[in-house]
XYZ file of C-alpha atoms in Angstrom:
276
model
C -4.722 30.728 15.315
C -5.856 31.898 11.948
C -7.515 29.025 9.651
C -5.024 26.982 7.533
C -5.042 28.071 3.596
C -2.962 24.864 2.992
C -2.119 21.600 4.305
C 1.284 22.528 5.569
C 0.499 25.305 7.006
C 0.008 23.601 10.382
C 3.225 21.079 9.276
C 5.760 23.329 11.376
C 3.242 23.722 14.256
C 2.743 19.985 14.359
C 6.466 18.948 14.309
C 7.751 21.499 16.697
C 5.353 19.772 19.370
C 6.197 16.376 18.618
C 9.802 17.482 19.347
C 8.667 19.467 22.305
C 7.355 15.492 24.012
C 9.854 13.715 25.924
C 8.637 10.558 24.672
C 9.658 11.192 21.234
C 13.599 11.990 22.045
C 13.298 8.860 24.418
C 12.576 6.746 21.456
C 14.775 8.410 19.217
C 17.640 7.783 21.620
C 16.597 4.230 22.336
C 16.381 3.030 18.525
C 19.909 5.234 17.866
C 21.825 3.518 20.940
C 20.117 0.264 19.733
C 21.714 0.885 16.379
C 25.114 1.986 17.133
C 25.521 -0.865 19.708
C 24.756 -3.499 16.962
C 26.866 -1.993 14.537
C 30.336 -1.748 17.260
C 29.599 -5.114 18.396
C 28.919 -7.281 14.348
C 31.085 -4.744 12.482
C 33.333 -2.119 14.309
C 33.111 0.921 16.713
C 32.978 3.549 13.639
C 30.169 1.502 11.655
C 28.293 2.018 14.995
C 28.580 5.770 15.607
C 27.619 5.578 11.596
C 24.820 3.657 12.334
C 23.438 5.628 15.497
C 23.615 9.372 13.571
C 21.470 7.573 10.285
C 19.171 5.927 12.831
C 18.536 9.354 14.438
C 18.519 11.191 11.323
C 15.786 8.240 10.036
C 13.920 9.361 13.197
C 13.908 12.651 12.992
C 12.245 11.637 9.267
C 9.726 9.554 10.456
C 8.575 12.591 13.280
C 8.123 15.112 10.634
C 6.066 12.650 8.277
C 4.031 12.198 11.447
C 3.618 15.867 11.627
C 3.319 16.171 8.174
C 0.240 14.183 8.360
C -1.215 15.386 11.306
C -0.939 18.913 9.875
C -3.325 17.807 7.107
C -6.189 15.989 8.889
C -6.259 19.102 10.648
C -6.550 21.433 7.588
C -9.517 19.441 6.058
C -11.204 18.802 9.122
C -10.986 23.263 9.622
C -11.897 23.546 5.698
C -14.790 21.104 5.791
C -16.100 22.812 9.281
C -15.867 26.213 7.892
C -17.774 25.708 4.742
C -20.697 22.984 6.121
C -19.276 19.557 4.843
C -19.561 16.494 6.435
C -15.554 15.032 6.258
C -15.113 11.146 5.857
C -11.569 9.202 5.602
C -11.307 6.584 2.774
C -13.741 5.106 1.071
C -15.419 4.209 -1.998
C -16.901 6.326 -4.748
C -20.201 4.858 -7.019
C -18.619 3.836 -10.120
C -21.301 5.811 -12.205
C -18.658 7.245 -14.559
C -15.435 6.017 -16.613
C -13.228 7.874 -14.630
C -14.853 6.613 -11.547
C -14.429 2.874 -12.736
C -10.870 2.983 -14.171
C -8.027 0.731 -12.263
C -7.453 -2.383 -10.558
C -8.588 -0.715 -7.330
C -9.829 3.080 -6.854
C -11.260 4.921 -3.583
C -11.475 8.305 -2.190
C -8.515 8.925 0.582
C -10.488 11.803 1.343
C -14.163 13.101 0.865
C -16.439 16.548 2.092
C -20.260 16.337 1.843
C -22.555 18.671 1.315
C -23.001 22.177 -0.669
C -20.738 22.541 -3.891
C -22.881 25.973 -4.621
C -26.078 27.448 -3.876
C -28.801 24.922 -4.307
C -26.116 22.377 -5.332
C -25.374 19.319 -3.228
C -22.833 16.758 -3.821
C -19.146 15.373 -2.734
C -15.582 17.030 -3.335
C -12.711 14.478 -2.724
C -8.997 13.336 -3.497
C -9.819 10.217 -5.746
C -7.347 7.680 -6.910
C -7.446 4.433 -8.739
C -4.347 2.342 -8.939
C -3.095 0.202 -12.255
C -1.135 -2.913 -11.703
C 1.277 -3.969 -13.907
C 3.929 -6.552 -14.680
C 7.019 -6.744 -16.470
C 8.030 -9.688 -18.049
C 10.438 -10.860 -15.236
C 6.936 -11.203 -12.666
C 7.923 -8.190 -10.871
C 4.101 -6.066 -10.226
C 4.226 -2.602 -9.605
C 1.605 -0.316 -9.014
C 0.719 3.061 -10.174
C -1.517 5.822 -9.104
C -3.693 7.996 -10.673
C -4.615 11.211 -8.379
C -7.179 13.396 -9.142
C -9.609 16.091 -7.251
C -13.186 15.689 -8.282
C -16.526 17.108 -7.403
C -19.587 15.406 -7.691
C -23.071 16.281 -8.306
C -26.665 14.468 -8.669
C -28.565 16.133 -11.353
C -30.858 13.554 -12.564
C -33.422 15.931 -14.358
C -30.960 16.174 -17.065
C -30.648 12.467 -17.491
C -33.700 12.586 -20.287
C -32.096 15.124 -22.979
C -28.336 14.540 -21.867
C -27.609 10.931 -20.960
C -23.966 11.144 -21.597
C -21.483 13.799 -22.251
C -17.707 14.142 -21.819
C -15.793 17.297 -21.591
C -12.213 16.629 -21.320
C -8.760 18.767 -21.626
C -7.398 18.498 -24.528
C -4.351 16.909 -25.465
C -2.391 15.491 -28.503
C -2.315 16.510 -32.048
C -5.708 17.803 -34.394
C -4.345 15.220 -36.656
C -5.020 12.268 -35.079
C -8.646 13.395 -33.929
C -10.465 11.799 -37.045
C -7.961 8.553 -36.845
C -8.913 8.477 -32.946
C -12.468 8.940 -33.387
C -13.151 5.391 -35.601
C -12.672 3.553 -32.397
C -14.866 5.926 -29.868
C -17.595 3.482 -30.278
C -21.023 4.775 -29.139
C -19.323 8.188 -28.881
C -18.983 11.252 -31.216
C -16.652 14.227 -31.241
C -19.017 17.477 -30.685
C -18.345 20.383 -32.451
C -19.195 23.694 -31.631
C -18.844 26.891 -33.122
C -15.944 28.268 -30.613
C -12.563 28.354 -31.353
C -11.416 29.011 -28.248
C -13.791 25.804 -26.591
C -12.119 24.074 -29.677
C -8.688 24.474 -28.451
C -8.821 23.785 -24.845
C -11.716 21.246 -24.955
C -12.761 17.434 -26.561
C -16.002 16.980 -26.503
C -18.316 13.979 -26.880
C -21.729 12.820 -26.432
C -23.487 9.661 -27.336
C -24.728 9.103 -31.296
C -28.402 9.166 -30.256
C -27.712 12.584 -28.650
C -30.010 15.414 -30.102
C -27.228 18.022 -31.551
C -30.025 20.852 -30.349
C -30.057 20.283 -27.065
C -26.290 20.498 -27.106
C -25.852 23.443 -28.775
C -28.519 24.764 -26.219
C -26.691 23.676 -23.369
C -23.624 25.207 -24.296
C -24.752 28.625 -24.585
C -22.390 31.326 -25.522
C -22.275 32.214 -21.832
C -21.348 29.144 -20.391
C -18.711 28.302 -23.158
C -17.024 31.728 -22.088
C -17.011 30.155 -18.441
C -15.513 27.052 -19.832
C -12.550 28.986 -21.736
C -12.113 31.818 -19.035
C -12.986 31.079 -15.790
C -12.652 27.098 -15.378
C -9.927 25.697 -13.365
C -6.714 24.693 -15.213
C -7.223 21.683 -16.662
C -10.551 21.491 -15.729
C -12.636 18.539 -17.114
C -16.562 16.794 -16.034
C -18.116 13.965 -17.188
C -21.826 13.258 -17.048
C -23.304 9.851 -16.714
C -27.350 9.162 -16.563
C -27.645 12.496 -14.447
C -24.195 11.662 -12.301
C -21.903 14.695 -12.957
C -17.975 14.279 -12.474
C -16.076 17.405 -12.644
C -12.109 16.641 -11.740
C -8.221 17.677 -11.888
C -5.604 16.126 -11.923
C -3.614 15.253 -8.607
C -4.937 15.551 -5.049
C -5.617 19.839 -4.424
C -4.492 20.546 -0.606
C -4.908 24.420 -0.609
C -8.095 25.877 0.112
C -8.010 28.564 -2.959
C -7.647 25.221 -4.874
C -10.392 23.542 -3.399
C -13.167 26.063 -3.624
C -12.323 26.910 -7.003
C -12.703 23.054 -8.072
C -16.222 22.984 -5.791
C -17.694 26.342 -7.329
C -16.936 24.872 -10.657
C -18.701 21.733 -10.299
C -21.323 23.549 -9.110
C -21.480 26.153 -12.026
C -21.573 22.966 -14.187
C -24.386 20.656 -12.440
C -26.191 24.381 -12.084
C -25.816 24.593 -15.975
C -27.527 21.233 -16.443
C -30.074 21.739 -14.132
C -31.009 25.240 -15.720
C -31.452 23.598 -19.197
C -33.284 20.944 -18.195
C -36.176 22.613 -16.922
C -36.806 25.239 -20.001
């Protein structure tokens, strides 16, 4: 079998040999009867066929989600053997940047260790933090925030670059200066790029030397930014931790190594300016 380029590539596979166990129709016939008896013998004979077909149906549901998920552990765990990373379930994420401490809760459901690029170690995983709210009845409800990020120690920048935010841009030019009064210890960089200008907001911290900046974002590496980045591409950089994420969780491999090459392009970036 050929590797999987996606997480449902395997789904079919997966559900097909569920099906093909005769433990699975048992149960599915067991919880169907079950329901169809109940249903002739508290309501009538027709609300119990009813019942048995949804209860199958339900089944037949629940298998494929089974499937569904079994066809995805099995697409990261041939994606992170195939390209040297070390896989790990859920778990935390150090809360070195804001996107990394947002929400009421926030983990990783999913995380691969090891090279992002050559001579570039770090972590690419399906992060989420979860809000709660609640309305003015009491009712909570939570919502989730999904993003793919890469991350990347690069700590010899930490000296000339403490803190810089590149983020997609949204929202109108004419709120930029209204927005800004309230950034705090944060400034809007401007560079001389239209292009970076329109897809990009960047900030750094007031101390910042504007030099070094304009260094680090050499014509060359503003031309990856604009051309060659991801969609929606977007890194953070915290006291030498670098952040590089999407939004929602990326489960095809294309996808993937095109999020982990960037990262690395970026913390590679860093690196190389921090040591002229």
């Amino acid at each position: 079998m050929n590797p999987p380029d996606d997480a449902n590539d395997l789904r079919g596979f997966h559900f097909k040999r569920l099906l093909g166990k005769p433990l699975t129709w048992a149960l599915l016939a067991i919880f169907a009867i079950a329901a169809g008896v109940a249903g002739a013998i508290f309501v009538e004979p027709a609300i119990g066929a009813a019942a048995a077909a949804a209860t199958f149906l339900l089944g037949l549901l629940i298998v494929f989600a089974i499937a569904d998920s079994q066809a995805e552990d099995a697409f990261f765990t041939a994606y992170a053997g195939q390209r040297g990373l070390a896989l790990a379930g859920r778990g935390p994420l150090p809360p070195a940047t804001p996107l990394l401490r947002k929400g009421d809760d926030r983990y990783a459901e999913r995380s691969m260790a090891g090279p992002l690029a050559d001579g570039v170690d770090g972590v690419l995983a399906l992060y989420t933090y979860e809000d709660e709210t609640t309305d003015s009845e009491g009712n909570r409800q939570t919502n989730y925030y999904r993003y793919t990020v890469g991350l990347a120690q690069v700590p010899e920048c930490a000296s000339f670059v403490p803190e810089l935010y590149c983020q997609h841009k949204s929202g109108l030019r004419a709120l930029e200066k209204f927005e800004d009064v309230f950034r705090g210890s944060k400034e809007r960089v401007k560079l001389e790029s239209e292009a970076l200008d329109k897809r990009y907001e960047i900030f750094a911290g007031k101390a910042q030397d504007p030099n070094r900046l304009h260094q680090l974002f050499s014509p060359t590496f503003i031309v990856w930014l604009t051309d060659s980045a991801p969609e929606k591409f977007a890194f953070e950089l915290v006291d030498g931790t670098l952040c590089c994420y999407v939004k929602g969780h990326k489960t095809k491999a294309t996808e993937l190594d095109t999020i982990r090459a960037a990262s690395g392009a970026v913390a590679a970036r860093l690196r190389e300016e921090s040591i002229e």
